[in-house]
Coordinates of C-alpha atoms and ligand atoms in Angstrom, one line a residue:
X7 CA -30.2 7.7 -16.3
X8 CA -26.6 6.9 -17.1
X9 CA -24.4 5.6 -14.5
X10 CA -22.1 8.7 -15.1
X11 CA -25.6 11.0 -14.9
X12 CA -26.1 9.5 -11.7
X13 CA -22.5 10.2 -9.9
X14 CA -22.9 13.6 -11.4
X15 CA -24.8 14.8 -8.7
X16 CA -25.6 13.6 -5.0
X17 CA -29.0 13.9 -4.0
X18 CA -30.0 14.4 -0.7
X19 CA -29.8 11.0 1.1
X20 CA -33.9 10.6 1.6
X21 CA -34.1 10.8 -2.2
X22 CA -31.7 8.5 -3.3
X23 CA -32.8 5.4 -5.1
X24 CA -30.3 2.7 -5.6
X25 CA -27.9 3.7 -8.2
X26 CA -27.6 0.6 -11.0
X27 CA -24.4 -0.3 -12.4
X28 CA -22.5 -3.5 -14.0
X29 CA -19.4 -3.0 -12.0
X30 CA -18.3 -0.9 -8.1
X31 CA -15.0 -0.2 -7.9
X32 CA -14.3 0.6 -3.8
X33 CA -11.4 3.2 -4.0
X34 CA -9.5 5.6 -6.5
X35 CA -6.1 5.0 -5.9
X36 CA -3.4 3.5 -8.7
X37 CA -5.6 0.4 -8.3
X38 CA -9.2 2.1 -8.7
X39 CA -8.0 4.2 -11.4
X40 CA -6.4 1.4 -13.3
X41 CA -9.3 -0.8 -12.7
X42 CA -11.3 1.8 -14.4
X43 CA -9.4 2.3 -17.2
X44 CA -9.4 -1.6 -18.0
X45 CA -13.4 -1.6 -17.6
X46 CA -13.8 1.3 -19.7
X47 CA -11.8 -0.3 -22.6
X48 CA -14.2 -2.8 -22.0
X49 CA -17.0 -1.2 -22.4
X50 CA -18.3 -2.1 -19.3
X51 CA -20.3 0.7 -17.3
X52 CA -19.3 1.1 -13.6
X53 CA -18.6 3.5 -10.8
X54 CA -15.8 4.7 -7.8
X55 CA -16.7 5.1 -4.9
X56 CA -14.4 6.7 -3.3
X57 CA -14.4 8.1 0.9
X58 CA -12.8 11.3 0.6
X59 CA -13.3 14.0 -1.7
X60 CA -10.2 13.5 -4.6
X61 CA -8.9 10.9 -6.1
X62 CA -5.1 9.0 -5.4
X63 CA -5.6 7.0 -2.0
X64 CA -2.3 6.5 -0.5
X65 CA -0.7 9.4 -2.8
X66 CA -3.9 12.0 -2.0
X67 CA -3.8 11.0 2.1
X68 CA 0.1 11.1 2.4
X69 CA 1.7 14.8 2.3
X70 CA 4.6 14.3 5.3
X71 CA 7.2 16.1 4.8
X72 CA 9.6 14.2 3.0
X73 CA 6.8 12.1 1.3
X74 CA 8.2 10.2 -1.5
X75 CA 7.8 6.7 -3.3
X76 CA 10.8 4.3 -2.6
X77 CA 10.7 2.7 -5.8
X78 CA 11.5 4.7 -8.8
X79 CA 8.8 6.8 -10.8
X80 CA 9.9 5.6 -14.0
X81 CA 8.6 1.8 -12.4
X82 CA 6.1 3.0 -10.4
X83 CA 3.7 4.6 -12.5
X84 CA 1.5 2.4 -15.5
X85 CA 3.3 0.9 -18.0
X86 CA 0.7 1.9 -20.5
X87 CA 0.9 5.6 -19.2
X88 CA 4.2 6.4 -19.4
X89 CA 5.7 10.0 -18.2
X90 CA 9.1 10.7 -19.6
X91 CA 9.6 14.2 -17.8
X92 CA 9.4 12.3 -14.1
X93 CA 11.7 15.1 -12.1
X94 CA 13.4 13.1 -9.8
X95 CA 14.4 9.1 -9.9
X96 CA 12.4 8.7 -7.0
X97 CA 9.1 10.9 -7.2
X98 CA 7.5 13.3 -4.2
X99 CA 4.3 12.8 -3.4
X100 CA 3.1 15.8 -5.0
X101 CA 4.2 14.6 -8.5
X102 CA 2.9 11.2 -8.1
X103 CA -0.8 12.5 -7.3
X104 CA -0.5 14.7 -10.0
X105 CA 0.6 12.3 -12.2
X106 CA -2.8 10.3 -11.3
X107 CA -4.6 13.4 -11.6
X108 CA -3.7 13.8 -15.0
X109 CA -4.4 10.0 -15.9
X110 CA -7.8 10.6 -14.4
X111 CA -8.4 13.4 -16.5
X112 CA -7.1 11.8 -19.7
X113 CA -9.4 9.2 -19.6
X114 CA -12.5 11.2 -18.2
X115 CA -12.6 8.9 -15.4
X116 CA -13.8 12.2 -12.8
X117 CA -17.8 11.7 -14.1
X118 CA -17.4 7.9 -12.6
X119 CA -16.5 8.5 -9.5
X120 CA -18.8 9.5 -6.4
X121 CA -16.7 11.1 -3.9
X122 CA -17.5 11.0 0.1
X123 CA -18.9 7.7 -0.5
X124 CA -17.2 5.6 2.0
X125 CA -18.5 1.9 1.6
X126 CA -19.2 0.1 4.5
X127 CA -21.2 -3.3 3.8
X128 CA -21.7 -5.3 1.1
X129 CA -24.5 -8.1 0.9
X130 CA -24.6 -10.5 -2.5
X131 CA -28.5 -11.4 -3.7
X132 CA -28.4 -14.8 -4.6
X133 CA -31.9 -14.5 -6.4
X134 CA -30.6 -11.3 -8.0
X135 CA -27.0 -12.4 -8.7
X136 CA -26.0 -8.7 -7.5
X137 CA -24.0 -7.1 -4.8
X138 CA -25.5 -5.0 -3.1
X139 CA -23.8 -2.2 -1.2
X140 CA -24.3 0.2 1.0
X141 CA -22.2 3.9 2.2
X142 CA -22.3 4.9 5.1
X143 CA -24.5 7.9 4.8
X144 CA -27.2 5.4 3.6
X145 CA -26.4 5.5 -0.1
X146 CA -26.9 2.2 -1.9
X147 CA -25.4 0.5 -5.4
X148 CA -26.3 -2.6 -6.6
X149 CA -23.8 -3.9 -9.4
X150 CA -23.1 -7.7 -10.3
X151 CA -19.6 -7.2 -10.3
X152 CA -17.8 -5.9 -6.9
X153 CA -13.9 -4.9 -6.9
X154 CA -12.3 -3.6 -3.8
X155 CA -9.3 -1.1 -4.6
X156 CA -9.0 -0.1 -1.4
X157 CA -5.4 -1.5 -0.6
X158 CA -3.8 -2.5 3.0
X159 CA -2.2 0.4 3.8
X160 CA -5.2 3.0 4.0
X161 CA -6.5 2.4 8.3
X162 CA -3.6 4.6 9.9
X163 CA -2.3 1.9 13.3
X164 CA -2.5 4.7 16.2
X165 CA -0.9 2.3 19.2
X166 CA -2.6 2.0 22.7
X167 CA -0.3 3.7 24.6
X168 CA -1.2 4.3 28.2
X169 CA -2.1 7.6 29.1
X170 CA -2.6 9.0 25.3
X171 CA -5.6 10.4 26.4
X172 CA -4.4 12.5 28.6
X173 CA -1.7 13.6 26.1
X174 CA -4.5 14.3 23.8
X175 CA -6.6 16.4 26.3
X176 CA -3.4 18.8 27.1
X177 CA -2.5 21.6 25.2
X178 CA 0.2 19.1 22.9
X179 CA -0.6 17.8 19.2
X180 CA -0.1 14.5 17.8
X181 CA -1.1 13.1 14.5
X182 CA -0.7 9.8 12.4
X183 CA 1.6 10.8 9.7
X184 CA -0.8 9.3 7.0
X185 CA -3.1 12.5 8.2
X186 CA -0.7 15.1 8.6
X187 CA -2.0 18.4 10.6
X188 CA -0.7 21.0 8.2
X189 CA -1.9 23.8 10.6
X190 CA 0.3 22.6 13.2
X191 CA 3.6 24.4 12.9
X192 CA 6.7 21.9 14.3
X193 CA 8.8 25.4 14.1
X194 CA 10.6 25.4 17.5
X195 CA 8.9 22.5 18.9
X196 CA 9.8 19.5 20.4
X197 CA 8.5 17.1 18.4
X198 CA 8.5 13.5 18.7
X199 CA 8.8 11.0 15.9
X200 CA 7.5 7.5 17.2
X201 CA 8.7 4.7 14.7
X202 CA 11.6 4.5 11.9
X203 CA 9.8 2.9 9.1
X204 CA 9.5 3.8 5.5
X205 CA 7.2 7.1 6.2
X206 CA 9.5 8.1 9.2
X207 CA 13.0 7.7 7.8
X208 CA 11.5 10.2 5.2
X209 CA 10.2 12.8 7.7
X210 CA 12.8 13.2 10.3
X211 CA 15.5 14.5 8.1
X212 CA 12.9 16.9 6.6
X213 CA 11.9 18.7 9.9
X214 CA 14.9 18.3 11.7
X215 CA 16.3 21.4 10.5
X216 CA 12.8 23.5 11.9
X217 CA 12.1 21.4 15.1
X218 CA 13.9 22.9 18.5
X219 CA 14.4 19.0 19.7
X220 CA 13.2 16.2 18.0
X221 CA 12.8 12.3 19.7
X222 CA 13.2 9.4 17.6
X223 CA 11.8 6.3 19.2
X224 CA 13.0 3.2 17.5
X225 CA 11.8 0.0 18.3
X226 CA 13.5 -1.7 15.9
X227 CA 16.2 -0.1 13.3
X228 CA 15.8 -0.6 9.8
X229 CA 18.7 -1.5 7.3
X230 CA 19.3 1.5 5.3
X231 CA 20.6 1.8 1.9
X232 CA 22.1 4.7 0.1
X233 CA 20.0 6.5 -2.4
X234 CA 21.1 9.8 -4.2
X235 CA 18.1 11.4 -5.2
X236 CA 18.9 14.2 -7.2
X237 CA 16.8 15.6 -10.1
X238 CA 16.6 14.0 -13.5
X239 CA 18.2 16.9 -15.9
X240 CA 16.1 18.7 -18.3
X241 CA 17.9 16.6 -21.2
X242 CA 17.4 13.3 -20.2
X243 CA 13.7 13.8 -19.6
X244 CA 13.7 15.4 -23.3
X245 CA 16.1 11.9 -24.5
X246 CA 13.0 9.7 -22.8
X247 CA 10.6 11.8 -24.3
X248 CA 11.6 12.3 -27.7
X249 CA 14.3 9.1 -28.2
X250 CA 12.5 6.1 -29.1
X251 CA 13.3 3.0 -26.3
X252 CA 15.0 5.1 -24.2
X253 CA 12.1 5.3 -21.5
X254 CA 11.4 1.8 -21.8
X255 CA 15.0 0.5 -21.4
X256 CA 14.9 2.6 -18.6
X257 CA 12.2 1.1 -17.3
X258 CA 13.3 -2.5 -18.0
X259 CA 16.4 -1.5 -16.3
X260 CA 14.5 -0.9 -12.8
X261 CA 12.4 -3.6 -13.1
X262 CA 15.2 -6.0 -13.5
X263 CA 17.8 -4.5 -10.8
X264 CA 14.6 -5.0 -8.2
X265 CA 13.9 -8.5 -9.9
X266 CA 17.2 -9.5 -8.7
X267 CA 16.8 -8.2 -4.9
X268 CA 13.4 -10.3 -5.4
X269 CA 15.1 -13.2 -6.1
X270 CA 17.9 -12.8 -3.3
X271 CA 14.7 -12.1 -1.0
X272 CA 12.4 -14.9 -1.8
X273 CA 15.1 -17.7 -3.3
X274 CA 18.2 -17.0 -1.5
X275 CA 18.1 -14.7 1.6
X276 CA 21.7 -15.4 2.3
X277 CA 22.9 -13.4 -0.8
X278 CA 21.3 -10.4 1.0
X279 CA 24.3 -9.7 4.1
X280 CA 25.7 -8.3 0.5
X281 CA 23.0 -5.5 1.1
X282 CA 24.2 -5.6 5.0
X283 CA 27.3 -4.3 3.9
X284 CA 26.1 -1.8 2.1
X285 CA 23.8 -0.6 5.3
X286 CA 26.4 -0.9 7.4
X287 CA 28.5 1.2 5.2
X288 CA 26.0 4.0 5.1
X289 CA 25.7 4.5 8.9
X290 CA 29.5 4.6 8.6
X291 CA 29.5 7.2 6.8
X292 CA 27.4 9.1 8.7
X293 CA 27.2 8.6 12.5
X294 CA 30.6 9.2 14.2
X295 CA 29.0 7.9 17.5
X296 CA 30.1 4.3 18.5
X297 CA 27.1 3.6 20.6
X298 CA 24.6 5.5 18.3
X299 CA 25.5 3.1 15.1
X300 CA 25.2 0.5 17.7
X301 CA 21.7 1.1 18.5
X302 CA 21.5 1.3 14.6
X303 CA 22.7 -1.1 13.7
X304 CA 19.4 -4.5 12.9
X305 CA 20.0 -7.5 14.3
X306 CA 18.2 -9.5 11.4
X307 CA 18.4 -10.2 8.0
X308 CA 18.0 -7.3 5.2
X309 CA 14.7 -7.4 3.6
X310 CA 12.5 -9.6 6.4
X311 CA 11.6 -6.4 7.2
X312 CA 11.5 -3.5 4.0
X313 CA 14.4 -2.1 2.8
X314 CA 15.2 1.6 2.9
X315 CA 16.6 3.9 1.1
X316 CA 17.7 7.4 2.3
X317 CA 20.8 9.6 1.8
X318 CA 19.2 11.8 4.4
X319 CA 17.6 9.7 7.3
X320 CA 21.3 9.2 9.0
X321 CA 22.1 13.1 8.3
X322 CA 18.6 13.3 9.9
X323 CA 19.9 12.0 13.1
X324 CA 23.5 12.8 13.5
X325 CA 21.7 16.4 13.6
X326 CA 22.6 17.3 17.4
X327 CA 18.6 18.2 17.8
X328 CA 17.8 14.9 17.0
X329 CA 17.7 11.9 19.7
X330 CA 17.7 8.2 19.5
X331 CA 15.5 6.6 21.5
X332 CA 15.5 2.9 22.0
X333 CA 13.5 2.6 25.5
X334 CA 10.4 1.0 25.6
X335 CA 7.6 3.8 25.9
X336 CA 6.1 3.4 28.7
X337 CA 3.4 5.9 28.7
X338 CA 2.3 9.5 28.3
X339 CA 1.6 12.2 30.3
X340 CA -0.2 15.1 29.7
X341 CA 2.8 17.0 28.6
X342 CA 5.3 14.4 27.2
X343 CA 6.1 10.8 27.1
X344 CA 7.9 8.7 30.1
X345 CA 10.4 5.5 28.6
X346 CA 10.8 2.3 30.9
X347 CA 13.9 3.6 32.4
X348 CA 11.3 6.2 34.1
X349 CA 12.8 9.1 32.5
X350 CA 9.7 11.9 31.1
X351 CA 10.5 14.2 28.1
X352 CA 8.4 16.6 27.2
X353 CA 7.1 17.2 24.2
X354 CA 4.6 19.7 22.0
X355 CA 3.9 17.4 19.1
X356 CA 4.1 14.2 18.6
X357 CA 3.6 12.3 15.1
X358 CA 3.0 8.3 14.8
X359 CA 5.1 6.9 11.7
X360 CA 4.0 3.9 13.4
X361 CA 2.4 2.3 10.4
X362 CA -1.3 0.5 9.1
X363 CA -3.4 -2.2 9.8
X364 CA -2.3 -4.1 7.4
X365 CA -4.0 -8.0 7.9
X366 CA -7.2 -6.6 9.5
X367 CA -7.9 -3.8 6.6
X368 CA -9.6 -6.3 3.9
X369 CA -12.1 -6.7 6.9
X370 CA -13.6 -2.8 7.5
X371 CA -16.5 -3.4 4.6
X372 CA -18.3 -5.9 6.1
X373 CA -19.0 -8.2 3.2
X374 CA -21.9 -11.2 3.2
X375 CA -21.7 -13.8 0.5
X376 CA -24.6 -16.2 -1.0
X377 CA -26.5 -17.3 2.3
X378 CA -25.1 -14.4 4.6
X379 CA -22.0 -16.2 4.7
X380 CA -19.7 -13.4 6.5
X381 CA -16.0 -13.3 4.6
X382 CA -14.9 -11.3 7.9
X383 CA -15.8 -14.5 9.8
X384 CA -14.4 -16.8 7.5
X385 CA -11.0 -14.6 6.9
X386 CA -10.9 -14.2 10.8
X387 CA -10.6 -17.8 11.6
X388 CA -8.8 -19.4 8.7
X389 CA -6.5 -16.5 7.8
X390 CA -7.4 -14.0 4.5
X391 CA -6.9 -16.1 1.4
X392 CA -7.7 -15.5 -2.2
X393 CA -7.1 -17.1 -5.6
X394 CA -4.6 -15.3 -6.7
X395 CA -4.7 -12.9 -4.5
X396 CA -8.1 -11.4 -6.4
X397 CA -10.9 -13.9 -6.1
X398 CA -12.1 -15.5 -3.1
X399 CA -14.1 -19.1 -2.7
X400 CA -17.7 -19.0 -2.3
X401 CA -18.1 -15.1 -3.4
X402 CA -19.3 -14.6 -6.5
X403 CA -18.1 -11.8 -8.8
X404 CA -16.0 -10.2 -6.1
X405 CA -12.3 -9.0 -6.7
X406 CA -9.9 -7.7 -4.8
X407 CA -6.7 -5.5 -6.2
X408 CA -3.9 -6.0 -3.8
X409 CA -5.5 -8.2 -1.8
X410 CA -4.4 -11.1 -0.1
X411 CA -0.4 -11.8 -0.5
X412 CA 0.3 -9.9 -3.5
X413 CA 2.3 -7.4 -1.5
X414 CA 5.7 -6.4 -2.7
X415 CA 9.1 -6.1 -0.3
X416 CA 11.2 -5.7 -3.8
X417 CA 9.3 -3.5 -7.0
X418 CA 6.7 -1.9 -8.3
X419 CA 2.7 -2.8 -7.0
X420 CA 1.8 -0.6 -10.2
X421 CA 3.2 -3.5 -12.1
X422 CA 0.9 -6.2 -9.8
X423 CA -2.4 -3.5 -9.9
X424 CA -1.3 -4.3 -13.9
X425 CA -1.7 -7.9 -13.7
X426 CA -5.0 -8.1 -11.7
X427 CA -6.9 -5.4 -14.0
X428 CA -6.3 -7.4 -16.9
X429 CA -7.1 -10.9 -14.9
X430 CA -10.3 -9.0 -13.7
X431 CA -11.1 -7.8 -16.7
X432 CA -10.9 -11.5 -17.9
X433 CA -13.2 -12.9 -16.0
X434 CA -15.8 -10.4 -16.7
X435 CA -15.6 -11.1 -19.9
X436 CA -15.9 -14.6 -19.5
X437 CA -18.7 -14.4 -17.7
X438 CA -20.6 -12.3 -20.9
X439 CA -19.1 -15.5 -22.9
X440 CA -20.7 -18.1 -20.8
X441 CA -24.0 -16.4 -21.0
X442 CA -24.1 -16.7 -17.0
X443 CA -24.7 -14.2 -14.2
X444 CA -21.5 -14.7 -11.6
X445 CA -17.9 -16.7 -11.2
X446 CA -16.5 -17.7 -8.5
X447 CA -13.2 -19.5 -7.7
X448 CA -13.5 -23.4 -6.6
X449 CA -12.6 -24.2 -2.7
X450 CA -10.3 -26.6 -4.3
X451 CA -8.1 -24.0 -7.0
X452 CA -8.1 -21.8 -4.1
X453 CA -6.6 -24.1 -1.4
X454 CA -4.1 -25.6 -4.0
X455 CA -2.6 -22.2 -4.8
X456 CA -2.4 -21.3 -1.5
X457 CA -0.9 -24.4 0.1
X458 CA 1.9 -23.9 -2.8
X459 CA 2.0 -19.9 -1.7
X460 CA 2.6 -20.6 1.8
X461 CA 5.1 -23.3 1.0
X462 CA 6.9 -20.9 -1.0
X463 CA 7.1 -18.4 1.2
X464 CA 8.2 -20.4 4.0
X465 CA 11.7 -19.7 2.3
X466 CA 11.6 -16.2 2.0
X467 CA 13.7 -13.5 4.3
X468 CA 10.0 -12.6 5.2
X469 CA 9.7 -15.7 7.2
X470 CA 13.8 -16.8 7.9
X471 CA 15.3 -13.1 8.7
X472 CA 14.6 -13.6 12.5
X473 CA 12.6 -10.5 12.2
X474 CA 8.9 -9.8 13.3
X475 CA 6.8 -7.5 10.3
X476 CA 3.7 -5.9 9.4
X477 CA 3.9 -8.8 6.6
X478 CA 2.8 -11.9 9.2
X479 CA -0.4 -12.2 10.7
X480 CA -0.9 -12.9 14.8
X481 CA 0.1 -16.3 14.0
X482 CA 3.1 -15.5 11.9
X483 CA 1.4 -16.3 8.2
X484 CA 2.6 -14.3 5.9
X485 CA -0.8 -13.2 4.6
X486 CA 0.0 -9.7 2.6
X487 CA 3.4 -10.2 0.1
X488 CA 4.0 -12.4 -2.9
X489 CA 6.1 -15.5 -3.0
X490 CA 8.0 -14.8 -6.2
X491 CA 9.3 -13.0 -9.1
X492 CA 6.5 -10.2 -10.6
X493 CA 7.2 -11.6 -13.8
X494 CA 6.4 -15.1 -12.1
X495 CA 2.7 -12.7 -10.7
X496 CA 2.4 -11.8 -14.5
X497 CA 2.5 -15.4 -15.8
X498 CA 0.0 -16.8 -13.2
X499 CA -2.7 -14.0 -14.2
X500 CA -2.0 -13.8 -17.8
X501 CA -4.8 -15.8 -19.0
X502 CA -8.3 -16.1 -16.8
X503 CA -8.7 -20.1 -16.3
X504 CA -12.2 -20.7 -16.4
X505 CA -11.5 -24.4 -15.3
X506 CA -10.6 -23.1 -12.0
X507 CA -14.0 -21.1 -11.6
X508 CA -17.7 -22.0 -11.2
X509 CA -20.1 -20.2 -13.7
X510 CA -23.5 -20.0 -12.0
X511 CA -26.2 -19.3 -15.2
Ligands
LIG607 P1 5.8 0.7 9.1 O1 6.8 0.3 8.1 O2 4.8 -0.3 9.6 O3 6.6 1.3 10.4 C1 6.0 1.5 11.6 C2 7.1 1.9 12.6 O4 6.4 2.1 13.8 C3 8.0 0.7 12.9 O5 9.3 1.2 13.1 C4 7.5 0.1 14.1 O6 8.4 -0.6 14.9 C5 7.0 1.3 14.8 N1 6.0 1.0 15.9 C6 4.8 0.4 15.7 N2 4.2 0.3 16.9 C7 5.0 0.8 17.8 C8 5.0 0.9 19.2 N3 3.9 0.5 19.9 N4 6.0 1.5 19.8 C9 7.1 1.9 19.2 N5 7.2 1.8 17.8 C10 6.2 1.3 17.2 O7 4.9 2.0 8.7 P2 5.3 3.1 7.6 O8 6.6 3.6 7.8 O9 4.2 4.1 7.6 O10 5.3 2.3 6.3 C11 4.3 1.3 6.0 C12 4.4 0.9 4.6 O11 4.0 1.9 3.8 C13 5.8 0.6 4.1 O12 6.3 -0.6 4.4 C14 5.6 0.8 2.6 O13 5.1 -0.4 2.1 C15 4.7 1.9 2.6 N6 5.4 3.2 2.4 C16 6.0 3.3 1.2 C17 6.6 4.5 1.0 C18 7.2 4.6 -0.3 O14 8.2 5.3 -0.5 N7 6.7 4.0 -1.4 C19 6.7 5.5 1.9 C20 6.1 5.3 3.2 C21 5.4 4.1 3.4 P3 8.8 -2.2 14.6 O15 9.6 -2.2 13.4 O16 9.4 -2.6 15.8 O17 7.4 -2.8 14.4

C-alpha cells in the first residue's frame, strides 16, 4: 500500500499497523506545505501529519477579528508560487489560508496529509536507522527521515492569573485569541483585551465599534508605525499578472525596504530612534490626551521588541469605549478583573492577545535520540540549539523548519521556510549519494555556528533595546530570531556541507 493509500483512510486505532514512509513531516502550515512540495519534486515519498482537521497552521488557527499578516502578501507568500491578484498590500487571514489552500490543491498535496494526527513522541531505532513516532490516539509512523514544521508560535500562553478559575466558572467568557470563540457575540459587552502585541493591536480597533466598553491592559506599549492598508486596484493586480517583472520587482522592492530595517536592527540599532520618530508621530496624530500618549509612549528601543504597523490601533483607542489600562492585574473575580490599585471592573468577555510559548514549544513532542538520549533534556539545560537552525547534534535525520533562532523581527519567514526546504532537501539527497542510512550534524559544526550566532546577536536591538521579549529565553539568550540579513540565511544554507555532518552507513 502506497503511503498516499494509507493516509486516505483512518482505520480504527486497534487495526492500525505502522504506516511506512521515507520522510514525516509534523505540521501543514507554510513550512509543512513547502517541505512537501520540495520532497515531492524529489521524489521522495512522505506524509503530514497534521493535529487539526485542515491545513495552514498559524493562518487556519488564527480568525481574530482584524487578523492579518504584518508583512506584505506579495513577500510573504512562496517565491516559486507567486499570486499577482493579492487584494490588499498586507493580506487578511482569510486570503492567506486560501492562498495555502490553493497551493495545496495544486500540487495534490491533500492525499499526503493525515489530519487529527497530533504527534506526541518520537523515538529513533538505532538498529533500524528509523524514527519512530507515535500520535496520540496510538497511531504510529516509522520513516527514516523526521521534519518538524510545527513552528513556535502554535501553544497559545494563557497566563496564571490568580483567581481565573473562578472567572472561568461564572457566567463570563474568555478565550486565547489564537482560538477565537466565534459563537460568543462581543456585541454590547464589556470586553477586555489583555496585551497589545501584534494579534491585539489588530483586534481592538476591529471590535471597538460593537463592544459597549472595552479594557486594554498594556503591560508594555509597543512602537507603532503607520501603515495604510487599502486595497491593491483591480489594474495593478492585472499589471503584476499580465506585465512581465512587474510582480517580481515588486517583490524585490519589499524584500529590500525590510532588508534595510534588518540591517538598522541587527548592525546598527541606533539608526532605528529614526523609526521612533515615526511612532511618535503616529500617536500624535491620533491621541489628543497628554497622559494617554504618555502611557503610550515605549521606553525602549524600536525593534527589541516587534515592530507594528496599524493605521487603526490608535483610532482603536482614542475610541471613548475604549480604556488604557496600565495597572498591574492583580487578579480576577468571578465577574471581572481587580488591578493593583484595588480597583474591580467588570467584565463579560475577556480575550488573551497575550501571546505563545515560544522557547518551550520545540519541546511538546517528546523526542529520544540514539540511546534514549532525550533532546527535551538536553535543550532544557543547555538552551535549544541547532545547526543552522534545522539540524541538531547527535539526532540523526531530524530537521526542524523554523527552529532554533531563525525567527524574523524584520521580513518574510516564507523566505527562511524557502532556505531550509532546499537545505533539507539537500541533505536527503546526500544521504541517497553516500549510500548510508542517516546524517547528523557534528557537536563541533554545531557549537562553532552557534558560538558565532550568539556573538552576533549580542549586538542586535534584540539584546541592547533595554527591552524584555518573547525572543530571550529565562536566561536572556536569544534562542528564537536570526542574527542577520535573510539573504546572509540564504547564503549559509545554499549548499548542504557534508563536511559538517556524520554519515552513519
Ligand atoms: P505577543 O507579541 O507575545 O504579545 C503578547 C502581549 O501580551 C504583550 O503585550 C505582553 O506584554 C502581554 N502579556 C503577556 N503576559 C501578560 C501578563 N501576564 N499580563 C499582562 N500582559 C501580558 O503575542 P501576539 O500579539 O499574539 O504576537 C505573537 C507573535 O505572533 C508576533 O510577534 C508575531 O511574530 C506573530 N504575529 C504576527 C502577525 C502578523 O501580522 N504576521 C499577527 C499576529 C501575531 P509584554 O510586552 O509586557 O510582555
Amino acid at each position: 500500500m502506497t503511503v498516499a493509500e494509507q493516509a486516505a483512510g483512518t482505520p480504527a486505532v486497534d487495526d492500525r499497523a505502522p504506516v511506512h514512509t521515507r520522510a514525516l513531516i509534523i505540521g501543514s502550515g507554510f513550512s509543512g506545505i513547502g517541505m512537501g512540495i520540495e520532497l515531492q519534486r524529489r521524489g521522495v515519498d512522505f506524509l503530514i501529519l497534521e493535529k487539526a482537521d485542515e491545513i495552514g497552521g498559524t493562518w487556519r488557527d488564527n480568525t481574530y477579528p482584524g487578523c492579518a499578516c504584518d508583512i506584505p502578501s506579495h513577500m510573504y507568500s512562496f517565491s516559486f508560487e507567486p499570486k499577482p491578484d493579492w487584494t490588499h498590500m498586507w493580506s487578511f487571514q482569510p486570503e492567506i489560508q486560501n492562498y495555502l489552500l490553493g497551493v495545496t490543491e495544486k500540487y495534490g498535496l491533500r492525499r499526503y496529509v493525515r489530519f487529527g494526527a497530533h504527534v506526541d513522541r518520537a523515538q529513533w531505532d538505532d538498529d533500524e536507522q528509523r524514527w519512530h513516532v507515535f500520535t496520540d490516539d496510538g497511531g504510529e509512523f516509522i520513516a527514516q527521515f523526521l521534519i518538524s514544521g510545527a513552528g513556535g508560535l502554535h501553544i497559545p500562553l494563557i497566563p496564571e492569573f490568580d483567581g481565573l478559575d473562578d472567572y472561568l466558572a461564572g457566567d463570563g467568557a474568555a478565550f486565547h485569541s489564537a482560538q477565537w470563540d466565534h459563537d460568543v457575540d462581543i456585541t454590547g459587552k464589556r470586553v477586555a483585551v489583555i496585551g497589545t502585541g501584534a494579534s491585539a493591536i489588530q483586534i481592538v480597533p476591529e471590535i471597538v465599534k460593537d463592544v459597549a466598553g472595552l479594557q486594554l491592559y498594556q503591560r508594555t506599549p509597543a512602537w507603532v508605525m503607520p501603515r495604510p492598508n487599502n486595497p491593491i486596484p483591480e489594474g495593478m493586480q492585472r499589471v503584476f499578472a499580465n506585465v512581465p517583472g512587474t510582480r517580481a520587482a515588486m517583490r524585490a522592492g519589499i524584500y529590500w525596504i525590510h532588508e534595510a530595517v534588518g540591517f538598522a536592527m541587527t548592525k546598527q540599532p541606533c539608526l532605528l530612534k529614526l523609526g521612533e520618530l515615526m511612532g511618535k508621530w503616529n500617536i500624535r496624530r491620533s491621541i489628543k490626551d497628554r497622559e494617554l500618549r504618555r502611557k503610550l509612549t515605549p521606553d525602549y528601543r524600536a525593534g527589541c521588541k516587534r515592530i507594528l504597523n496599524s493605521d487603526t490601533y490608535y483610532r482603536g483607542i482614542a475610541d471613548p469605549k475604549t480604556e488604557v489600562i496600565t495597572d498591574r492585574i492583580a487578579r480576577f473575580t468571578p465577574s471581572g478583573i481587580v488591578t493593583a490599585d484595588g480597583r474591580e471592573r467588570p467584565v463579560d468577555v475577556v480575550v488573551f492577545a497575550t501571546g505563545f510559548h515560544v522557547t518551550d514549544s520545540y519541546t511538546y513532542v517528546d523526542i529520544k535520540g540514539p540511546d534514549g538520549e532525550d533532546l527535551v533534556d538536553r535543550w532544557n539545560a543547555e538552551g535549544i540549539a541547532a545547526l543552522r537552525g534545522i539540524t541538531v547534534a547527535g539526532m540523526p535525520n531530524l530537521f526542524f523548519l523554523l527552529g532554533p533562532n531563525t525567527a524574523l523581527g524584520h521580513n518574510s519567514v516564507v523566505f527562511m521556510i524557502e532556505s531550509q526546504i532546499r537545505y533539507a532537501g539537500q541533505a536527503i539527497a546526500a544521504v541517497d549519494r553516500a549510500g548510508a542510512q542517516a546524517l547528523a550534524p557534528t557537536r563541533d559544526a554545531q557549537d562553532r555556528y552557534n558560538d558565532e550566532l550568539q556573538d552576533e546577536l549580542s549586538g542586535t536591538v534584540w539584546s541592547t533595546g533595554g527591552c524584555r521579549s518573547w525572543y530571550l529565553d529565562e536566561h536572556g539568550v536569544n534562542r528564537t530570531l536570526w542574527s542577520g540579513m535573510t539573504w546572509q540565511y540564504w547564503l549559509a544554507t545554499r549548499r548542504f556541507n557534508a563536511s559538517e555532518y556524520t554519515f552513519t552507513r
